[in-house]
Coordinates of C-alpha atoms in Angstrom, one line a residue:
F19 CA 141.9 149.7 295.3
A20 CA 141.6 147.4 298.5
D21 CA 143.0 147.9 301.5
I22 CA 144.3 144.2 302.9
G23 CA 146.9 145.5 305.3
P24 CA 150.0 144.1 305.8
T25 CA 151.0 141.4 303.2
R26 CA 154.2 138.7 303.6
V27 CA 155.7 136.8 300.8
F28 CA 153.3 137.0 297.7
G29 CA 151.1 138.9 298.9
L30 CA 149.4 136.9 301.0
P31 CA 147.8 138.7 303.8
L32 CA 149.6 138.7 307.5
N33 CA 146.5 138.8 309.3
I34 CA 143.2 137.6 307.5
T35 CA 140.1 139.4 309.1
A36 CA 136.4 139.2 308.6
K37 CA 137.1 143.5 307.9
N38 CA 140.1 142.8 305.2
M39 CA 138.0 140.2 303.3
Y40 CA 134.9 142.3 303.2
Q41 CA 137.4 145.4 302.3
Y42 CA 139.3 143.3 299.6
Q43 CA 135.7 141.8 297.9
I44 CA 132.8 144.2 298.0
A45 CA 133.9 148.2 299.7
P46 CA 135.2 148.7 296.1
L47 CA 132.0 147.9 293.9
L48 CA 130.0 149.8 296.7
A49 CA 131.1 153.0 295.4
E50 CA 130.3 152.3 291.8
P51 CA 126.8 152.9 291.4
Q52 CA 126.6 151.6 288.0
P53 CA 127.6 147.9 286.9
F54 CA 130.0 146.8 284.2
D55 CA 129.6 145.0 280.7
V56 CA 132.9 143.5 281.9
Y57 CA 134.8 142.5 285.4
L58 CA 138.0 141.6 285.5
V59 CA 139.4 139.3 288.7
D60 CA 142.9 138.6 289.7
G61 CA 144.6 138.9 293.0
R62 CA 143.0 137.4 296.2
Y63 CA 140.2 135.5 297.4
R64 CA 139.2 135.4 293.0
G65 CA 136.1 132.6 294.2
A66 CA 134.1 135.0 296.3
C67 CA 135.0 138.2 294.1
L68 CA 134.0 136.5 290.6
L69 CA 131.0 136.0 292.5
V70 CA 130.7 139.6 294.0
A71 CA 131.1 140.6 290.3
F72 CA 127.7 139.2 289.3
L73 CA 126.2 139.9 292.4
H74 CA 126.9 143.9 292.3
A75 CA 126.1 143.7 288.1
S76 CA 123.2 142.9 288.7
A77 CA 122.2 145.1 292.3
R78 CA 122.6 147.9 289.4
G79 CA 119.9 146.4 287.4
A80 CA 122.2 144.6 284.5
P81 CA 120.5 141.9 283.0
H82 CA 122.1 138.6 283.6
H83 CA 122.9 137.6 280.2
A84 CA 124.9 141.1 279.4
T85 CA 127.5 140.9 282.3
R86 CA 131.0 139.0 281.6
V87 CA 133.3 138.0 284.3
I88 CA 137.4 137.2 283.3
C89 CA 139.1 135.5 286.3
H90 CA 143.0 134.8 286.0
D91 CA 144.5 132.0 286.7
C92 CA 141.2 129.9 286.3
Q93 CA 142.4 126.5 286.0
R94 CA 142.8 126.3 289.8
K95 CA 140.1 123.8 291.4
E96 CA 138.7 126.5 294.4
Y97 CA 137.5 128.9 291.1
H98 CA 134.9 126.7 289.9
L99 CA 132.8 126.2 293.3
A100 CA 129.9 128.3 291.0
D101 CA 130.2 126.0 287.4
H102 CA 126.9 124.7 287.5
L103 CA 126.0 127.9 287.6
L104 CA 127.7 130.1 285.5
Q105 CA 129.1 129.3 281.8
F106 CA 132.4 130.0 280.7
H107 CA 135.3 129.6 277.8
R108 CA 138.5 129.0 278.3
P109 CA 141.0 129.6 275.7
S110 CA 143.2 126.8 275.2
E111 CA 146.5 128.4 275.5
G112 CA 145.0 131.3 278.1
R113 CA 145.1 131.5 281.7
A114 CA 141.7 133.6 281.9
C115 CA 137.9 132.6 281.9
V116 CA 135.6 134.9 281.0
Y117 CA 132.0 133.6 282.7
Q118 CA 128.2 133.9 282.0
R119 CA 125.3 133.3 284.5
L120 CA 123.3 131.0 283.3
P121 CA 120.1 131.9 282.4
T122 CA 118.7 129.9 285.7
T123 CA 120.9 131.2 288.0
T124 CA 119.0 133.5 290.7
N125 CA 121.1 135.6 293.2
Q126 CA 120.2 133.7 296.4
Q127 CA 122.8 130.5 294.9
L128 CA 125.4 133.0 294.3
V129 CA 125.0 134.5 297.7
E130 CA 124.8 130.6 298.6
I131 CA 128.2 130.1 297.2
W132 CA 130.0 133.0 298.5
K133 CA 129.4 132.1 302.3
Q134 CA 131.3 128.7 301.1
V135 CA 133.7 130.0 299.5
Y136 CA 134.0 133.0 302.5
Q137 CA 134.1 130.1 305.3
N138 CA 136.6 128.5 303.2
Y139 CA 139.2 131.8 304.4
W140 CA 139.3 130.4 307.7

């Protein structure tokens, strides 16, 4: 659960603040002591949440090759800023992609892309 405050049509936040974005992207995972095998990303800030999912898994000790992140509506171009760092599979008729880190991808690279995505919301 993540509280992004009051919303308008289609669930868009009425006020985009750093606190709301942090609450949505990071806070729910802070309470999780173990990595997940699969993360599902849907809703607001998907590009940033996709990256945070990989960072959470890594910080909790998951091997990079073992983590998968499913992102809904992955056909949107704004979710492909990290494609050079990730391997992904998109079923031909589906609207979701399954992402996995490339073996050479570092956490620092993911953080740098996250910073770019985060700044695009302002």
